[in-house]
Amino acid sequence: MMPITAPYGSWASPIDPDLLATSSPSFSYPSSDGENLYWLESRPWENGRSVVVQRDSKGVIQDVLPAPLNARSKVHEYGGTPYIVVKGILYFCLYDDQRLYRLDLNKSNTLPTPITPEGGYRFADFCYDKHQHRLICVAEIHNSSSEPENQIVAIPLDDSMQVITLCSGDDFYAYPRLDNTGKKLCWISWNHPSMPWDSTTLWLANVSTSGHLDNPELIVGNGNEAVFQPQWSPDNQLHFVSDRDNWWNLYRWQPTSGVECIQPMAAEFATPLWVLGMSTYGFCDDGTLVCCHTHDGTWQLSTKKPNALDFQPVENNYCNISDIYCTGGKAWLVGASTLGSGELAELDIKNHKLRPVTQGSSLSIDPSYLSQPSPINYPTSDQAASHAFFYQPTNPDFKSCEGSLPPLIVICHGGPTGSTSTALNLKIQYWTSRGFAVLDVNYRGSTGYGRHYREQLQGQWGIADVTDVVDGANYLIERKMVDPEKIAIRGSSAGGYTVLAALCFHQIFKAGACLYGIGDLETLARDTHKFESRYLDKLIGPHPAQRAIYQDRSPIHHIDQFNCPVIFFQGLDDKVVPP
């Protein structure tokens, strides 16, 4: 069938609003307890309930957290690993009251029972201490003080309802991990005004016979280094990710020789620690390292034998990889491609073969309707450079009118410390299949391009990011790839702020969509939660000392400069971006 000639933006598409609204689960935090595999599954059709799911030794998959229970932590508001399974017993953080509960999976028809006291506590990011028979985790304590207090705590599994402080004093903690002997504990911490991608420190302490921490020692962290995911290898060497040389690379630390980079690469082995427990690498029992790393916005999967010189790539179709967990001779991970939704997959390190464990919703869309992302790097008007992914209008049933150019939608990701993903996004494909072009921008400050690129947003939020989205659109206009009279912009959260600032201070866009975005930077600085309460100190400057800058960059003070339609969406219960 010959394609129909029709104007860009008018093409009929099989990707309709009903398909966009079709619920697709997301997967995270795989783990195991002997022969059973567990993971967390978030289900939009159950109002976002997070369910702990088990695949037993026979391959049978079942929910082990009965409805309507919801395993979800609210530490830092964004949460983190909310469960751990020990000897067939599930310990999980219940979203409703944030208490920790025990559920015996070895018995049928049992009810969960609380193991922590009522009121004030939130928990995440667990490890099991077999010598003391307790859990060690991050706790956030909400009491009458203005800010919650964060600690590393121990929770005895003896029904004593105790929460025992192991480490306190810093503003934030993450990754408490016992070594293989159970005699040492490592963790990372950081303090205001730093975020965990700015400056963190790696600590190591002895675990006494009574279970307390002795002689804590700062082993990594120079104030200009962000450490991520400390982890012990099977031979009891401490590994971690650091951006001390610009790129988030893998390192190991030894008491005698200090810090050594596993293999320097112009790639990132970490993501910004918005949620606790994130994992980009792990070790199989024979010491094989399984890891993911991103280069130019696309993730790759690799392995490295203990004595190998180089990483060995694992063939796969994923462009986004996360949540790596290893045990025995296998690894599990969450992967997504440009043609399919996210899935949980299993890697056999002997043959380097991947197979899906479970999949998201299946799509009945012919791939010929799906636009594939093309990475572009372009110069900016302030003599810098930026990155983006460009999606061409794509629909096999239609072709454009001769001499015409497509309308463009520019997308600004949230964060702003974050990045866009090239995994299948039907919100993009909805538009490209109708004849729109899309530019998904990784503006300066985004992750995945090294520390130096990330730091280019410091003091420049509302300036550098806005310049990048404007210059990205101009880059396409100059190459006659899009219609300059039909350019819109959309973004959510921090990306919503970029949208409003671009519409307020520039005239290139003809329409905008702001989803739970920021119009008043002073309100954000005053009213947000502890984790992000000093975030703007580095993005803009300390408040109220730099109040004039906050006002100058806040669209709320320049409403008269808007000259095109804008649609707003805002949640009334949003604690991160208050309405």
XYZ file of C-alpha atoms in Angstrom:
579
model
C 0.000 0.000 0.000
C 1.362 3.388 -1.016
C 1.731 5.925 1.792
C -0.793 8.746 1.872
C 0.468 12.298 1.410
C -0.687 14.426 4.339
C 0.626 17.395 6.336
C 2.986 16.705 9.221
C 1.106 16.527 12.499
C -2.089 15.168 10.904
C -1.108 11.528 10.423
C -3.377 8.831 11.831
C -1.536 6.577 14.261
C -2.180 3.235 15.994
C -0.556 4.732 19.115
C -3.686 6.249 20.620
C -4.391 7.704 24.088
C -5.818 4.373 25.267
C -2.506 2.700 24.488
C -0.627 5.410 26.367
C -2.850 4.806 29.370
C -2.248 1.046 29.253
C -0.565 0.084 32.486
C 2.914 -1.393 32.314
C 4.687 -2.653 35.447
C 8.189 -1.583 36.387
C 10.741 -3.852 38.037
C 13.487 -3.130 40.545
C 15.680 -4.477 43.340
C 16.166 -8.152 42.384
C 17.604 -10.311 45.174
C 17.741 -13.957 46.187
C 17.529 -16.155 49.228
C 19.000 -19.495 48.273
C 17.218 -20.886 45.220
C 14.410 -18.333 45.163
C 14.577 -15.059 43.238
C 12.728 -11.960 44.423
C 12.065 -8.543 42.964
C 9.872 -5.503 43.441
C 7.124 -4.876 40.920
C 5.334 -1.536 40.760
C 1.844 -1.829 39.252
C 0.049 1.268 38.002
C -3.246 -0.618 37.714
C -3.100 -1.171 41.484
C -2.641 2.540 42.163
C 1.130 2.186 42.045
C 1.320 -0.590 44.648
C 4.809 -2.099 44.982
C 4.634 -5.874 45.303
C 7.382 -8.294 46.307
C 7.340 -11.122 43.760
C 9.038 -14.524 43.990
C 10.245 -17.006 41.395
C 10.845 -20.286 43.205
C 13.314 -23.052 42.344
C 10.762 -24.637 39.979
C 10.293 -21.423 38.037
C 6.873 -20.647 39.484
C 6.260 -16.897 39.798
C 3.924 -15.588 42.477
C 3.256 -12.554 44.646
C 4.477 -13.040 48.197
C 3.190 -9.727 49.486
C -0.603 -10.002 49.632
C -2.856 -7.179 48.474
C -3.380 -4.439 49.465
C 0.003 -4.261 51.229
C 2.466 -1.881 49.578
C 6.244 -2.286 50.083
C 7.607 1.191 49.632
C 9.944 3.426 51.623
C 9.689 7.199 51.984
C 13.267 7.890 53.084
C 14.328 11.136 51.351
C 10.714 11.130 49.999
C 11.996 9.234 46.942
C 12.553 5.992 48.869
C 14.894 3.100 48.192
C 15.193 -0.643 48.670
C 12.153 -1.416 50.853
C 12.646 -5.138 51.510
C 15.054 -7.985 52.229
C 14.471 -11.742 52.437
C 16.411 -13.746 55.025
C 15.982 -17.520 55.387
C 12.553 -17.469 53.841
C 11.326 -14.521 55.896
C 10.380 -11.290 54.148
C 11.118 -8.049 55.951
C 9.528 -5.046 54.295
C 8.718 -1.401 54.835
C 4.953 -0.842 54.699
C 4.102 2.327 52.816
C 1.104 3.199 54.991
C 2.953 3.632 58.288
C 6.640 3.143 57.269
C 7.156 0.504 59.956
C 9.206 -2.585 59.195
C 7.212 -5.845 59.103
C 8.052 -9.547 59.080
C 6.230 -12.091 56.890
C 7.173 -15.792 57.082
C 7.120 -17.122 53.511
C 7.688 -20.664 54.737
C 4.163 -20.740 56.130
C 0.906 -20.198 54.277
C -1.812 -17.775 55.307
C 0.366 -15.897 57.778
C -0.057 -12.225 58.521
C 2.776 -9.700 58.678
C 3.827 -8.542 62.129
C 5.690 -5.289 62.915
C 9.251 -5.464 64.237
C 9.804 -1.717 64.723
C 7.912 0.708 66.980
C 5.202 3.074 65.851
C 5.784 6.645 64.833
C 8.567 8.647 63.310
C 10.767 6.037 61.595
C 11.387 5.361 57.915
C 13.737 2.615 56.688
C 15.519 1.595 53.469
C 18.698 0.014 52.041
C 19.087 -3.185 54.090
C 21.798 -5.733 54.718
C 21.666 -8.783 57.006
C 24.097 -9.330 59.874
C 24.106 -13.093 60.413
C 26.445 -12.898 63.403
C 24.148 -10.594 65.370
C 20.932 -11.805 63.699
C 19.803 -8.304 62.828
C 19.197 -5.978 59.922
C 21.401 -2.959 59.287
C 19.879 -0.152 57.250
C 19.383 3.568 56.756
C 16.777 5.154 59.011
C 15.153 8.554 58.779
C 13.648 9.760 62.050
C 10.846 12.306 61.956
C 10.161 13.990 65.275
C 9.417 17.478 66.503
C 12.621 18.984 65.094
C 12.491 21.032 61.923
C 14.381 18.423 59.901
C 14.342 14.635 60.157
C 17.506 12.931 61.380
C 19.224 10.305 59.259
C 21.219 7.446 60.774
C 22.562 3.980 60.169
C 20.713 1.679 62.535
C 20.493 -1.948 63.575
C 17.154 -3.716 63.989
C 17.363 -6.925 66.057
C 15.181 -9.747 64.736
C 14.241 -10.942 68.232
C 10.883 -9.138 68.516
C 12.390 -6.587 70.901
C 11.057 -3.681 68.780
C 14.413 -1.938 69.081
C 16.014 0.492 66.654
C 19.671 0.833 67.690
C 21.758 3.722 66.399
C 25.071 2.604 64.912
C 26.169 5.807 63.220
C 24.851 9.368 63.278
C 26.009 12.952 62.941
C 26.137 13.381 59.167
C 23.120 14.680 57.291
C 22.685 11.620 55.056
C 23.762 7.983 54.794
C 23.619 5.232 52.183
C 24.911 1.742 51.399
C 25.670 0.210 54.814
C 27.377 -3.043 53.752
C 29.056 -5.740 55.855
C 32.185 -7.435 54.593
C 32.295 -11.204 54.147
C 33.523 -11.788 57.706
C 30.838 -9.635 59.277
C 33.553 -7.803 61.192
C 33.654 -4.602 59.127
C 30.944 -2.260 57.906
C 31.312 0.313 55.132
C 28.935 3.108 54.177
C 28.856 6.474 52.430
C 27.662 9.759 53.901
C 27.323 13.391 52.897
C 26.310 16.727 54.351
C 24.483 19.888 53.338
C 24.787 21.663 50.994
C 26.145 18.766 48.899
C 23.957 16.309 47.059
C 25.194 12.707 46.703
C 26.440 13.447 43.169
C 28.476 16.425 44.457
C 30.506 15.108 47.372
C 30.253 11.928 49.435
C 32.684 10.141 51.719
C 33.327 6.414 52.112
C 33.768 5.113 55.644
C 34.889 1.844 57.205
C 34.467 0.697 60.803
C 35.025 -2.422 62.872
C 31.975 -4.251 64.185
C 32.567 -5.143 67.832
C 31.437 -8.384 69.442
C 28.622 -6.396 71.042
C 27.512 -5.173 67.599
C 28.596 -1.550 67.905
C 30.903 0.253 65.476
C 34.476 0.935 66.548
C 37.187 3.125 65.025
C 35.314 4.566 62.046
C 37.819 5.576 59.379
C 37.400 7.894 56.404
C 39.005 6.000 53.525
C 37.778 7.805 50.382
C 36.516 11.337 49.810
C 38.292 14.606 49.196
C 35.361 17.036 49.104
C 35.295 17.083 45.323
C 34.441 13.444 44.716
C 31.114 11.595 44.599
C 31.361 7.970 45.730
C 28.632 5.512 44.723
C 27.739 1.912 45.679
C 30.500 0.480 47.867
C 30.454 -3.316 47.636
C 32.609 -6.214 48.790
C 33.863 -8.758 46.262
C 33.979 -12.497 47.082
C 37.664 -12.155 48.024
C 36.637 -9.417 50.487
C 38.043 -6.429 48.600
C 36.093 -3.195 48.891
C 34.943 -1.762 45.556
C 33.140 1.476 44.768
C 32.412 3.945 41.983
C 33.988 7.419 42.009
C 34.154 10.426 39.689
C 37.524 11.610 41.060
C 38.892 11.688 37.480
C 35.743 13.176 35.865
C 34.099 9.881 34.901
C 32.215 7.680 37.377
C 34.562 4.674 37.121
C 35.000 1.521 39.188
C 37.686 1.433 41.882
C 38.860 -0.843 44.632
C 40.417 0.038 47.958
C 42.957 -2.018 49.881
C 44.399 -1.198 53.309
C 47.997 -1.442 52.093
C 47.909 -0.068 48.541
C 44.984 2.345 48.762
C 42.734 3.202 45.800
C 43.120 1.657 42.343
C 40.941 2.181 39.258
C 39.730 -1.119 37.795
C 39.943 0.189 34.229
C 39.805 3.883 33.286
C 37.042 4.561 30.771
C 35.289 7.603 29.328
C 32.040 6.128 30.592
C 29.856 6.366 33.694
C 29.284 3.383 36.003
C 26.851 5.283 38.233
C 23.614 7.194 38.218
C 22.564 10.030 40.535
C 21.510 8.603 43.896
C 17.920 9.806 43.936
C 16.791 6.538 45.550
C 18.734 4.376 47.986
C 20.069 0.973 46.997
C 20.774 1.671 43.314
C 23.107 -0.926 41.808
C 25.123 -0.790 38.589
C 27.453 -3.711 39.285
C 27.844 -6.907 41.272
C 30.049 -9.973 41.743
C 29.284 -13.606 40.998
C 30.675 -16.231 43.354
C 33.774 -16.851 41.211
C 34.644 -13.150 41.361
C 33.320 -12.267 37.908
C 32.269 -8.630 37.805
C 28.993 -7.846 36.025
C 28.417 -4.166 35.384
C 26.615 -1.601 33.278
C 28.013 1.713 32.064
C 26.750 4.531 29.905
C 28.473 6.335 27.058
C 26.833 9.163 25.099
C 23.524 8.408 26.782
C 23.284 4.682 26.001
C 23.918 1.914 28.538
C 26.047 -1.170 27.874
C 26.456 -4.440 29.788
C 29.879 -5.979 30.451
C 31.614 -8.662 32.489
C 35.186 -8.948 33.736
C 36.848 -12.075 35.054
C 39.043 -11.606 38.158
C 42.334 -11.703 36.225
C 41.130 -10.289 32.903
C 42.632 -7.077 31.593
C 39.540 -5.747 29.839
C 35.789 -5.706 30.156
C 33.965 -8.128 27.879
C 30.737 -6.752 26.357
C 27.545 -8.784 26.647
C 25.469 -8.746 23.477
C 21.968 -7.411 24.131
C 19.307 -5.087 22.764
C 19.016 -2.875 25.824
C 19.698 0.843 25.780
C 18.895 1.271 29.481
C 20.231 -1.098 32.180
C 19.938 -0.912 35.967
C 19.449 -2.878 39.192
C 22.231 -5.439 38.770
C 22.295 -8.236 41.336
C 24.636 -11.236 41.285
C 24.849 -14.554 43.101
C 26.193 -17.966 42.180
C 27.009 -17.965 38.487
C 24.216 -15.665 37.412
C 23.267 -12.015 37.403
C 19.896 -10.331 37.204
C 19.185 -6.893 35.858
C 16.441 -4.612 34.604
C 16.753 -3.699 30.942
C 14.724 -1.777 28.381
C 15.178 -1.262 24.641
C 14.093 1.335 22.109
C 11.445 -1.127 20.901
C 10.088 -2.597 24.125
C 9.191 -1.860 27.723
C 11.387 -2.751 30.685
C 11.923 -6.343 31.749
C 13.758 -8.347 34.374
C 16.448 -10.490 32.764
C 18.859 -13.205 33.850
C 22.463 -13.459 32.660
C 24.391 -16.745 32.711
C 28.039 -15.690 32.937
C 29.285 -19.005 31.520
C 27.739 -18.487 28.085
C 27.003 -14.746 28.246
C 23.361 -15.461 27.389
C 20.516 -13.257 28.557
C 16.954 -14.433 28.935
C 13.903 -12.591 30.249
C 12.498 -13.556 33.629
C 9.409 -11.398 33.309
C 8.310 -8.704 30.911
C 6.285 -5.544 30.964
C 3.149 -5.155 28.887
C 3.443 -6.552 25.382
C 2.954 -4.110 22.515
C 0.949 -4.920 19.431
C 2.552 -2.067 17.501
C 4.473 -2.752 14.320
C 8.069 -1.506 14.920
C 7.868 0.414 11.648
C 5.716 2.976 13.500
C 8.437 3.561 16.124
C 10.924 6.374 15.659
C 14.488 5.514 16.672
C 16.591 8.046 18.618
C 19.643 9.602 17.002
C 22.255 11.173 19.327
C 23.279 14.698 18.416
C 25.921 16.967 19.908
C 25.621 20.640 19.116
C 27.377 23.888 19.993
C 25.649 26.412 22.220
C 25.512 30.167 21.861
C 27.695 30.641 24.956
C 30.610 28.670 23.457
C 29.830 25.374 25.171
C 28.250 22.156 23.851
C 25.163 20.127 24.651
C 23.675 16.693 23.967
C 20.270 15.455 22.857
C 18.401 12.669 21.084
C 16.459 13.469 17.938
C 13.383 11.509 16.833
C 12.222 11.823 13.233
C 8.518 11.729 12.319
C 7.868 8.061 11.547
C 4.756 6.419 10.116
C 4.793 3.922 7.198
C 1.223 4.885 6.218
C 2.020 8.527 5.477
C 4.501 10.827 3.815
C 4.822 14.567 4.107
C 3.740 17.186 1.651
C 6.582 18.194 -0.640
C 8.700 21.034 0.697
C 7.165 20.990 4.183
C 8.943 20.614 7.512
C 7.659 18.889 10.660
C 6.622 20.607 13.882
C 8.999 20.062 16.798
C 8.463 19.215 20.463
C 11.463 19.851 22.739
C 11.530 17.777 25.951
C 13.309 18.768 29.181
C 13.985 15.942 31.645
C 13.558 16.333 35.397
C 16.164 16.434 38.108
C 17.784 18.602 36.949
C 20.579 16.179 37.872
C 19.502 13.243 35.741
C 19.244 12.280 32.108
C 16.777 11.241 29.490
C 16.438 7.602 28.467
C 16.255 6.238 24.935
C 14.131 3.299 26.084
C 10.753 3.043 24.391
C 8.595 5.954 25.470
C 5.097 5.951 24.021
C 4.677 9.587 25.039
C 7.309 10.376 22.416
C 6.085 7.829 19.872
C 2.540 9.205 20.133
C 3.810 12.420 18.568
C 6.393 11.088 16.121
C 3.867 8.657 14.633
C 1.595 11.663 13.948
C 4.257 13.582 12.092
C 5.983 15.534 14.854
C 9.738 15.621 15.415
C 10.981 15.371 19.009
C 14.216 16.631 20.554
C 14.905 15.074 23.974
C 17.655 17.190 25.544
C 20.393 16.186 27.983
C 21.201 19.786 28.836
C 24.333 20.783 30.752
C 24.049 19.399 34.262
C 22.804 16.035 33.023
C 24.492 12.816 34.096
C 26.208 10.348 31.800
C 28.762 12.749 30.333
C 31.221 13.132 33.211
C 31.508 15.321 36.295
C 32.693 18.392 34.381
C 29.567 18.402 32.210
C 27.385 17.838 35.283
C 28.989 20.762 37.102
C 28.311 23.197 34.264
C 24.843 23.745 35.737
C 26.219 24.900 39.102
C 25.159 28.497 39.575
C 23.580 28.392 36.118
C 20.218 26.644 36.567
C 17.699 28.584 34.537
C 20.516 29.856 32.294
C 22.597 26.968 30.882
C 19.714 24.467 30.632
C 17.484 27.069 28.966
C 20.250 28.031 26.553
C 20.674 24.369 25.626
C 17.016 23.725 24.803
C 16.781 26.955 22.810
C 20.014 26.259 20.937
C 18.946 22.680 20.307
C 15.832 23.907 18.552
C 17.866 26.472 16.597
C 20.349 23.774 15.593
C 17.524 21.840 13.904
C 16.026 24.987 12.383
C 19.342 25.999 10.828
C 19.604 22.583 9.192
C 16.037 22.843 7.892
C 14.974 19.764 9.834
C 11.935 21.349 11.550
C 9.409 24.122 10.980
C 10.541 27.230 12.913
C 6.931 28.419 13.276
C 5.739 25.201 14.929
C 7.939 24.539 17.955
C 6.609 23.534 21.381
C 8.347 22.624 24.636
C 7.369 20.367 27.515
C 8.909 19.179 30.771
C 8.107 17.937 34.261
C 9.350 18.906 37.724
C 12.772 20.557 37.230
C 12.163 20.179 33.504
C 8.940 22.128 34.004
C 11.006 24.990 35.380
C 13.184 24.931 32.257
C 10.002 25.067 30.174
C 8.673 28.129 31.996
C 12.036 29.907 31.940
C 12.443 29.212 28.216
C 8.950 30.542 27.473
C 9.486 33.547 29.715
C 12.920 34.662 28.553
C 12.963 33.505 24.906
C 10.550 33.809 21.998
C 11.342 30.712 19.919
C 8.588 28.452 21.308
C 4.956 28.738 20.248
C 3.390 26.601 23.016
C 4.400 24.892 26.246
C 3.338 22.151 28.658
C 4.485 22.326 32.279
C 3.937 19.254 34.445
C 4.354 19.858 38.197
C 6.985 22.450 37.357
C 8.539 25.285 39.334
C 7.522 28.871 38.838
C 8.872 30.388 42.054
C 12.383 29.322 43.033
C 12.126 30.961 46.450
C 9.115 28.827 47.334
C 11.051 25.728 46.310
C 14.040 26.765 48.440
C 11.843 27.409 51.488
C 9.282 24.619 51.354
C 10.907 21.477 49.969
C 11.970 18.421 51.989
C 15.313 17.818 53.732
C 17.014 15.822 50.968
C 16.689 18.683 48.467
C 16.518 21.579 50.926
C 20.030 22.802 50.011
C 20.054 21.541 46.414
C 19.627 25.062 45.064
C 22.678 26.358 46.956
C 24.867 25.001 44.187
C 22.418 25.246 41.298
C 21.685 28.928 41.947
C 23.266 30.159 45.182
C 22.506 30.247 48.912
C 19.094 31.577 49.854
C 18.247 34.204 51.057
C 21.725 35.676 50.431
C 21.188 35.373 46.654
C 17.520 36.338 46.750
C 17.862 38.758 43.832
C 19.060 35.950 41.558
C 16.186 33.711 42.681
C 13.703 36.413 41.773
C 15.377 37.268 38.477
C 15.187 33.615 37.362
C 11.677 32.887 38.676
C 9.028 33.011 35.923
C 6.414 34.040 38.504
C 8.018 37.501 38.547
C 7.964 37.853 34.759
C 4.478 36.721 33.772
C 4.099 39.643 31.384
C 6.838 38.158 29.200
C 4.862 35.041 28.273
C 3.511 35.334 24.746
C 2.156 31.859 23.922
C -0.267 29.290 25.368
C 0.908 27.132 28.290
C -0.909 24.201 29.893
C -0.174 23.323 33.548
C -0.545 20.059 35.495
C 0.082 19.897 39.254
C -0.513 17.345 42.011
C -1.984 18.657 45.246
C -0.040 16.197 47.425
C 3.370 16.826 45.841
C 5.975 17.149 48.628
C 8.890 17.699 46.247
C 7.398 20.484 44.138
C 4.665 21.943 46.355
C 1.593 23.312 44.538
